[in-house]
Tab-separated table of C-alpha atoms (C1' of nucleotides) in Angstrom:
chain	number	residue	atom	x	y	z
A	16	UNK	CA	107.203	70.282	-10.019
A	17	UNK	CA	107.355	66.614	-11.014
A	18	UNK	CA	103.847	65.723	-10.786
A	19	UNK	CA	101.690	67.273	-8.279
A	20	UNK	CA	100.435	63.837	-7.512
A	21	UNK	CA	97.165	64.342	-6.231
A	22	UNK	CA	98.355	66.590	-2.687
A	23	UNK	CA	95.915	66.483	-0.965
A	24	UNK	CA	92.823	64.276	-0.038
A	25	UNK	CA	89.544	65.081	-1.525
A	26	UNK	CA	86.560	63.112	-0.457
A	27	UNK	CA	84.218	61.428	-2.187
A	28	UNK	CA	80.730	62.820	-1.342
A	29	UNK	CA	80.043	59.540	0.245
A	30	UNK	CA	82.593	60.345	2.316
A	31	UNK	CA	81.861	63.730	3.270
A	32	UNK	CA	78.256	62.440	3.758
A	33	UNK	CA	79.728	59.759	6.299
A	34	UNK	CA	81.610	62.261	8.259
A	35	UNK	CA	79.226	65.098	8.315
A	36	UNK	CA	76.210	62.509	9.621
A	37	UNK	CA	78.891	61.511	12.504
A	38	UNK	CA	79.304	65.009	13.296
A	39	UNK	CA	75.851	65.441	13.499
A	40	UNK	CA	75.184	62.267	15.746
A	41	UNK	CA	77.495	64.093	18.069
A	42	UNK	CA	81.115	62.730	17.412
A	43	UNK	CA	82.883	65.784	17.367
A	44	UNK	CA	86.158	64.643	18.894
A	45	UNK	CA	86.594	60.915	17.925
A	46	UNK	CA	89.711	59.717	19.699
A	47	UNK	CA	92.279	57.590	17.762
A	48	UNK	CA	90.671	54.369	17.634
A	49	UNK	CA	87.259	56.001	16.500
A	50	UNK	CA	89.718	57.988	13.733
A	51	UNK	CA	91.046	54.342	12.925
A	52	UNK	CA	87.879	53.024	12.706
A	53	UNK	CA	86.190	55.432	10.644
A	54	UNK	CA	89.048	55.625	8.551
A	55	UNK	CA	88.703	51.816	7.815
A	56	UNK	CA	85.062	51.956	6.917
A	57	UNK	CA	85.659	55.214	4.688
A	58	UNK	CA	88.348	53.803	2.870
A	59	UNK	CA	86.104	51.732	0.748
A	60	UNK	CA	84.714	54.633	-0.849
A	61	UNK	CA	87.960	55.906	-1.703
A	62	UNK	CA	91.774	56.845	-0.808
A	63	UNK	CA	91.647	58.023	2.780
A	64	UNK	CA	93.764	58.051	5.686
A	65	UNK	CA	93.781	58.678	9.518
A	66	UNK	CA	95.152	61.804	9.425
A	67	UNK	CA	92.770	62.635	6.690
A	68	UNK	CA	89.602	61.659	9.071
A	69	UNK	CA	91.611	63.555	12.209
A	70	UNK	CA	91.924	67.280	10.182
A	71	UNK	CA	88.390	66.663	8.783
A	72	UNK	CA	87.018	66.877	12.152
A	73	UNK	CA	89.649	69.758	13.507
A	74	UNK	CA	88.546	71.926	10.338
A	75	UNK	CA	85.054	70.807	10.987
A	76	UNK	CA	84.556	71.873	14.641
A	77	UNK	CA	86.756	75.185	14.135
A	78	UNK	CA	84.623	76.296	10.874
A	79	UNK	CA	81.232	75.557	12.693
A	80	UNK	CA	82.410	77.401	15.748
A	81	UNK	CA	83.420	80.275	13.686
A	82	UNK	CA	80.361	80.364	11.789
A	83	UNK	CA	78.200	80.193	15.113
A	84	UNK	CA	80.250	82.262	16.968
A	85	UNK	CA	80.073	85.018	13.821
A	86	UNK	CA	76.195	84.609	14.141
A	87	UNK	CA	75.923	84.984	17.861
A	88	UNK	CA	78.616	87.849	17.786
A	89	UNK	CA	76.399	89.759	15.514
A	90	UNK	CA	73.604	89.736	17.066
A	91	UNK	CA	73.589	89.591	20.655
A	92	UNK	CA	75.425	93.512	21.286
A	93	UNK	CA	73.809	93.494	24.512
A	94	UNK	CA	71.789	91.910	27.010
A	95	UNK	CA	71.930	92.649	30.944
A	96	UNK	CA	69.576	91.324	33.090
A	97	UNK	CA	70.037	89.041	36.804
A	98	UNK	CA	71.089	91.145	39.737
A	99	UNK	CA	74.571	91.074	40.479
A	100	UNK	CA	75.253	88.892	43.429
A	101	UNK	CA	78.354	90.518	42.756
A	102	UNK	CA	78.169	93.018	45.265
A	103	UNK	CA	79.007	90.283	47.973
A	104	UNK	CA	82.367	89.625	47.107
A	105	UNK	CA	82.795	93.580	45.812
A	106	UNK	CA	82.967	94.905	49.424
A	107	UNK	CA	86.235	92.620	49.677
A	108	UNK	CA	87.434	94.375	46.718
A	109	UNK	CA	86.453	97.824	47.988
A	110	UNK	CA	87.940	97.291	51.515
A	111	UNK	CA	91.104	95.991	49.687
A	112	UNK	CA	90.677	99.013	47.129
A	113	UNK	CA	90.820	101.372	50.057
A	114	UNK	CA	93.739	100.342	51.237
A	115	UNK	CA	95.293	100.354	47.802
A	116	UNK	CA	97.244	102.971	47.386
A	117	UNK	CA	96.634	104.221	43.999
A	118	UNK	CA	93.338	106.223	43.779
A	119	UNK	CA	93.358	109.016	44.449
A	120	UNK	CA	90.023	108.817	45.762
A	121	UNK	CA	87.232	107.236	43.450
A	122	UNK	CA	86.961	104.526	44.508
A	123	UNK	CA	85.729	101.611	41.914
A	124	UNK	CA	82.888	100.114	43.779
A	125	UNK	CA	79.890	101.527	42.280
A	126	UNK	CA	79.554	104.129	40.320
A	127	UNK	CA	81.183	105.677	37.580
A	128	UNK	CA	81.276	108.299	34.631
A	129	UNK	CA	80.368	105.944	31.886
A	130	UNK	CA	80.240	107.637	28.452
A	131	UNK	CA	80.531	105.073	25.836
A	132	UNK	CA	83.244	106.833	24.263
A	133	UNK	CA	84.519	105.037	21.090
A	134	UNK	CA	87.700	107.477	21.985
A	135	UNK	CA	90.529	105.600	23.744
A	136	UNK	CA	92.638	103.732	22.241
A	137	UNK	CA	94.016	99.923	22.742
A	138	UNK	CA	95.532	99.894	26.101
A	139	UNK	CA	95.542	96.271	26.304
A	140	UNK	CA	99.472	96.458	27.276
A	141	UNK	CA	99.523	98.229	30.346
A	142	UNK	CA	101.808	97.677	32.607
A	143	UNK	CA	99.761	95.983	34.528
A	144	UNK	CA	101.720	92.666	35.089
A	145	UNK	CA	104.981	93.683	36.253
A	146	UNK	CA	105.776	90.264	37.372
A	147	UNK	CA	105.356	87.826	34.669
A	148	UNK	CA	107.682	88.379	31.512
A	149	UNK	CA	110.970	87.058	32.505
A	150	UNK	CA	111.606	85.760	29.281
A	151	UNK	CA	110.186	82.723	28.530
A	152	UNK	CA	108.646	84.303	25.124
A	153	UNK	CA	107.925	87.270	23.995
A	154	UNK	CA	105.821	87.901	25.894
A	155	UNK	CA	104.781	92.246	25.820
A	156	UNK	CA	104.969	92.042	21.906
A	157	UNK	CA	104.228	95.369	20.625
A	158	UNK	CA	102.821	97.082	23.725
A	159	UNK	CA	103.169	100.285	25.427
A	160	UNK	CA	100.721	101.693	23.580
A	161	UNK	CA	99.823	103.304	26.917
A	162	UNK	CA	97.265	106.106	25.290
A	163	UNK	CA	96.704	108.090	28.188
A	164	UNK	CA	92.678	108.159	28.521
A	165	UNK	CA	92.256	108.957	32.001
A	166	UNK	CA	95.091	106.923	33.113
A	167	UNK	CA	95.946	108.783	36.346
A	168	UNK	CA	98.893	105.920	35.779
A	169	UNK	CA	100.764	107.345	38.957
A	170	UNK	CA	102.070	103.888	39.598
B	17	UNK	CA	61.587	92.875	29.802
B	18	UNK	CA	61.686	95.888	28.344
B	19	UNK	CA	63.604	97.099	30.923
B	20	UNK	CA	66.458	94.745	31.350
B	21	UNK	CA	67.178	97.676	34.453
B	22	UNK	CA	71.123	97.208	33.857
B	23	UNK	CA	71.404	94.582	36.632
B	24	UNK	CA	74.611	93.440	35.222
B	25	UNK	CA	77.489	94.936	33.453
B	26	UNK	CA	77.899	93.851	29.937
B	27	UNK	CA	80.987	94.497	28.270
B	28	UNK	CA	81.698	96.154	25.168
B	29	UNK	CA	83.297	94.243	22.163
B	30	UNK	CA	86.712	96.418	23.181
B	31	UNK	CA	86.238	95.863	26.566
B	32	UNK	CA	85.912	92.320	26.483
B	33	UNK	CA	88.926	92.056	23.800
B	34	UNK	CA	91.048	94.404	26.395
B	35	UNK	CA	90.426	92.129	29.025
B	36	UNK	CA	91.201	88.499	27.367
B	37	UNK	CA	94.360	90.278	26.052
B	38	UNK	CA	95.242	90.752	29.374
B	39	UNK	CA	94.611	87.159	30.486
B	40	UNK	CA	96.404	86.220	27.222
B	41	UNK	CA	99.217	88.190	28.445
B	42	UNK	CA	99.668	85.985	31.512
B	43	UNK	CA	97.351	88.232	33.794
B	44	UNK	CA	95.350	86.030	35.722
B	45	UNK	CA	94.623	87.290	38.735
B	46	UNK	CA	95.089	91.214	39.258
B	47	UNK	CA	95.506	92.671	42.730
B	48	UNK	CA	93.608	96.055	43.718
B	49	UNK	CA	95.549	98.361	42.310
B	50	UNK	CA	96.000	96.611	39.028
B	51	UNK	CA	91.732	95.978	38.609
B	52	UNK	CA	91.395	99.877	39.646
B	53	UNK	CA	93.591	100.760	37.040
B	54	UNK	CA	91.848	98.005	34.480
B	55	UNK	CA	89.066	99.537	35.262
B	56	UNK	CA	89.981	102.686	35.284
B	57	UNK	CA	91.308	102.745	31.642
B	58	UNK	CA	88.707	100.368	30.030
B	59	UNK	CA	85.836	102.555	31.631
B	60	UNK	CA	86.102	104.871	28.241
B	61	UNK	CA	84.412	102.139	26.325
B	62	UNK	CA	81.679	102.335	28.378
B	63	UNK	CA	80.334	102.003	32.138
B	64	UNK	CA	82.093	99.450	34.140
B	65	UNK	CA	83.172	99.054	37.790
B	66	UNK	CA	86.076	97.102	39.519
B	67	UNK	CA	83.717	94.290	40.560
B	68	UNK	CA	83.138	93.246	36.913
B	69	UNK	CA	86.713	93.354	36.367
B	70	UNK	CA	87.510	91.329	39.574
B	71	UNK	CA	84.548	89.053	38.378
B	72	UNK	CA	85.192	88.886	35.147
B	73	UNK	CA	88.853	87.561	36.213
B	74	UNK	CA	87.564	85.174	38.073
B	75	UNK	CA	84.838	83.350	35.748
B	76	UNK	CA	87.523	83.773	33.286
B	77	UNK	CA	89.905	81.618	35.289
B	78	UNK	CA	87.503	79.243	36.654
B	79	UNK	CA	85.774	78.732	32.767
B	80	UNK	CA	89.182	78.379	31.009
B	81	UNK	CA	90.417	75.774	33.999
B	82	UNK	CA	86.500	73.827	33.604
B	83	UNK	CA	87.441	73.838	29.978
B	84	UNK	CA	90.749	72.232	30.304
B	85	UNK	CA	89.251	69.593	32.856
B	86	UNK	CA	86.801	68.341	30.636
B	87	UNK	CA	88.893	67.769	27.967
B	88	UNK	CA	91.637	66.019	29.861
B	89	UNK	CA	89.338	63.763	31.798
B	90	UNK	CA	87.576	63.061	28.562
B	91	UNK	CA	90.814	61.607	26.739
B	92	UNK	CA	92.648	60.154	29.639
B	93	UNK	CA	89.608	58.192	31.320
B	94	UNK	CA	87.606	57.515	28.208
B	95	UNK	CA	90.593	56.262	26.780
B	96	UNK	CA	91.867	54.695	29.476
B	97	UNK	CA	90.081	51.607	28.659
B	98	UNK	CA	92.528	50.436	25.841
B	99	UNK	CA	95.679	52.388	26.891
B	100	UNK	CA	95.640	53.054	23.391
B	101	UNK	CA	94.137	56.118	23.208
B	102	UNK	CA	96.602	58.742	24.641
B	103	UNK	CA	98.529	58.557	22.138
B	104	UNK	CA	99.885	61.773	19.682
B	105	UNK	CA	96.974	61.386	17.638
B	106	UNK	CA	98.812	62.644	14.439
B	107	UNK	CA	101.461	60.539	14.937
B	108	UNK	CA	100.139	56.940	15.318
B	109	UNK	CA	97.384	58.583	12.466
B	110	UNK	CA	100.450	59.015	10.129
B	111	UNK	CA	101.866	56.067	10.170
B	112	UNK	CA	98.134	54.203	9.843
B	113	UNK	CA	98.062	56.233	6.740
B	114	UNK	CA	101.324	55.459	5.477
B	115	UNK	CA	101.010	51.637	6.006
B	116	UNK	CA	98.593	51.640	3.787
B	117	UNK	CA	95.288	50.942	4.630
B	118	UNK	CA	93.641	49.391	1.694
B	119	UNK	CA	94.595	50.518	-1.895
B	120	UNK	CA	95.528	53.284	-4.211
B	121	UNK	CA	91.662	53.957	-4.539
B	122	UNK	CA	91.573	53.101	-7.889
B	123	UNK	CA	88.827	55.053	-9.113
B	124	UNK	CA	88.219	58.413	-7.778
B	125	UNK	CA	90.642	60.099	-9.677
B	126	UNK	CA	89.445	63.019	-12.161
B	127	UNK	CA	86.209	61.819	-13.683
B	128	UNK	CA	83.899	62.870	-11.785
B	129	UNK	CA	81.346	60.145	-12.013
B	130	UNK	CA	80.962	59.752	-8.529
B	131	UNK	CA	79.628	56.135	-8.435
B	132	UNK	CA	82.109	54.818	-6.967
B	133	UNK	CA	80.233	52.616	-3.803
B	134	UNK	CA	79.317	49.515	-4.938
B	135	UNK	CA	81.003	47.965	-1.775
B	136	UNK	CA	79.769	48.814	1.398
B	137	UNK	CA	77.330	49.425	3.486
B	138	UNK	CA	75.939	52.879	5.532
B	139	UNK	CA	78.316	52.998	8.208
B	140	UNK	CA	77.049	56.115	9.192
B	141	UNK	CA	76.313	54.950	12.801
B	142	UNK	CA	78.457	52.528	13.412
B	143	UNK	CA	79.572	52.132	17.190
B	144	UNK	CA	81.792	54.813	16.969
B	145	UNK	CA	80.825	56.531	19.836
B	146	UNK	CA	79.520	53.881	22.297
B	147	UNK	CA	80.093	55.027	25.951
B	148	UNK	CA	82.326	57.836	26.003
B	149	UNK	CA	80.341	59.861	23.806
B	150	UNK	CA	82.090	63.045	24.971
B	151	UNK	CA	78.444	64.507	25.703
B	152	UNK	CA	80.107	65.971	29.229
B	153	UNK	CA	77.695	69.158	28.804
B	154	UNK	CA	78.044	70.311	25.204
B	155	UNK	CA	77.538	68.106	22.148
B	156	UNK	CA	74.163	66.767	21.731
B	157	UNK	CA	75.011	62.889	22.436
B	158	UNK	CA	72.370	61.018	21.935
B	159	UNK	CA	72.880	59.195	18.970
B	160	UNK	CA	72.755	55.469	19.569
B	161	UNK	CA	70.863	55.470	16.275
B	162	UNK	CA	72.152	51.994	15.418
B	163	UNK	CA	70.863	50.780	13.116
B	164	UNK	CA	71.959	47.201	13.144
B	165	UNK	CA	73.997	47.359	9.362
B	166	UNK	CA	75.579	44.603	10.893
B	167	UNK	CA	79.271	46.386	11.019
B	168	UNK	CA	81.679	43.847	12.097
B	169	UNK	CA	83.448	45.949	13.856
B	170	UNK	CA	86.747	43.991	13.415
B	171	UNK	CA	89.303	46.697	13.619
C	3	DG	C1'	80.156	75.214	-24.958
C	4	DC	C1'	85.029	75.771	-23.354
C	5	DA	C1'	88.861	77.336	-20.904
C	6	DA	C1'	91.377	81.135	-18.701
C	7	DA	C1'	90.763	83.894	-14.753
C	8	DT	C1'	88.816	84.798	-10.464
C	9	DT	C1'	86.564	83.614	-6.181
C	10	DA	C1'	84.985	80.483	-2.614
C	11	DA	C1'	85.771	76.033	0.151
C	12	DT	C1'	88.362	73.359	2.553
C	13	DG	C1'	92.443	70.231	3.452
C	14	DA	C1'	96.914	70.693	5.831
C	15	DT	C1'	100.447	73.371	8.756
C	16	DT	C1'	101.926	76.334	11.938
C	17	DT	C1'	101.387	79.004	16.130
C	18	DA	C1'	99.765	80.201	20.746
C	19	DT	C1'	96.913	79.072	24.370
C	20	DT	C1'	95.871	76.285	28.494
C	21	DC	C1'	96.794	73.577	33.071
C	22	DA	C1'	99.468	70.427	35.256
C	23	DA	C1'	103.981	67.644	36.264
C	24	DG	C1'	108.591	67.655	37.335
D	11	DC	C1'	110.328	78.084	35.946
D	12	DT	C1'	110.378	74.699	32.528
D	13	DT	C1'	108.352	71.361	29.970
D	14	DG	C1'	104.500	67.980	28.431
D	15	DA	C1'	100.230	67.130	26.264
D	16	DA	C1'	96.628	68.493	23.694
D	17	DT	C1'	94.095	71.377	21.261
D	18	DA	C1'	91.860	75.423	18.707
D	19	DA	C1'	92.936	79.640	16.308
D	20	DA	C1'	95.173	81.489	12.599
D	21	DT	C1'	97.273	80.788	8.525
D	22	DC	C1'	98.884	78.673	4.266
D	23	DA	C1'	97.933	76.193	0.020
D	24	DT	C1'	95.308	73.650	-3.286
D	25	DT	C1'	91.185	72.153	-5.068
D	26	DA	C1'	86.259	73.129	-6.696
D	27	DA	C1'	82.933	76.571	-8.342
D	28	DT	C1'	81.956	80.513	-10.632
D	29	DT	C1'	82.460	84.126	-13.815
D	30	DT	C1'	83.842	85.921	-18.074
D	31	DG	C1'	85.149	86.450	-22.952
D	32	DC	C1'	85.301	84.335	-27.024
DNA sequence: GCAAATTAATGATTTATTCAAG
DNA sequence: CTTGAATAAATCATTAATTTGC
């Protein structure tokens, strides 16, 4: 490696200070004129460039998000409460149920043996879509890890 | 509330990740048969019915096309305005960077005497964000904090 | 005190999504 | 069904903190 000549931007804490009172203020997404312009001002405290401002901002948002989202994640396992208006729209999906074809009876309306069983495994895969894959990407990577569980899978 | 009387179905961490697999997978909008079996399968995790499946397709749908709205009629309207806006961002940021905005920094380089700001001025709320403000429901907006610094705004 | 080694932060790239146009 | 536009998530890579041994 010839020099390694200085990679990658490193701001100057005013600059950091600068971009993390703008985040605060509520610029989250600055468009490209708001990039340009920032980038303008900030360049008197150092080297910077647009792009510079523009993955500040990306890495900003994602990193706070995660951190949030890591917080909230943690803490909030649970939390039911307002009745279900749900039940409405349900009987469409019951009378539509019934004239499904695949139970064999239970019906999914209401009801159900619920034992949180940590037991099954992934069966995020299913066969469910039978009508979407025609190649555009891969799109079934991995899959059929159809574990059984109950699957009455008579389809 | 101590009693939080299980009005409403709340998912389990798996259940939850089963489902947005799915919709990751292309599923959008699952007939009968495919929400009984959904439901069927992802009822090991815990209790759930085929009206929180059907419902939780639905708000899914519905939140990820709100989502997309916002964000479109955010950049295309807000930016309307100059007709410079929708641009590719990185693009048009690269080649701001490239022409060279103001100067090899001279003066940020190892030593870490951080002085370096004799020039300008707090920027910190400059008009950056004037009337778009991207506040559309998230975000706390506000702002508006100028305070005068005189920024001359000249880009 | 100081550097080599290790770990944590964070800038920069790549990848996978989304809905809507064509 | 394919492609366009635009991320945000995930990942890679490099810089800064820190730990450690001397």
């Amino acid at each position: 490696m010839p020099q390694t000549p200085s990679t990658r931007w490193c701001p100057t804490p005013e600059q950091r200070m600068e971009l993390e009172n703008m985040y605060r203020n509520g610029l989250h997404s600055p468009d490209v004129s708001q990039i340009q312009l920032i980038t303008t001002n900030l360049s008197c405290y150092g080297k910077i460039e647009g792009k510079n401002v523009f993955y500040w901002f990306q890495n900003h948002r994602a990193r706070e998000r995660q951190k949030l989202r890591k917080r909230l994640a943690k803490q909030l396992l649970g939390g039911a409460q307002d009745a279900d208006q749900a039940m409405n729209l349900l009987s469409k999906l019951e009378a539509q149920g019934r004239d499904g074809v695949i139970g064999p009876a239970s019906g999914f309306g209401i009801s159900y043996g619920y034992d949180v069983h940590p037991c099954c495994r992934p069966l995020i895969t299913l066969d469910l879509f039978p009508s979407k894959s025609t190649g555009l990407r891969d799109e079934c990577s991995s899959s059929s890890k159809n574990s059984s569980c109950s699957t009455s899978t008579d389809l």
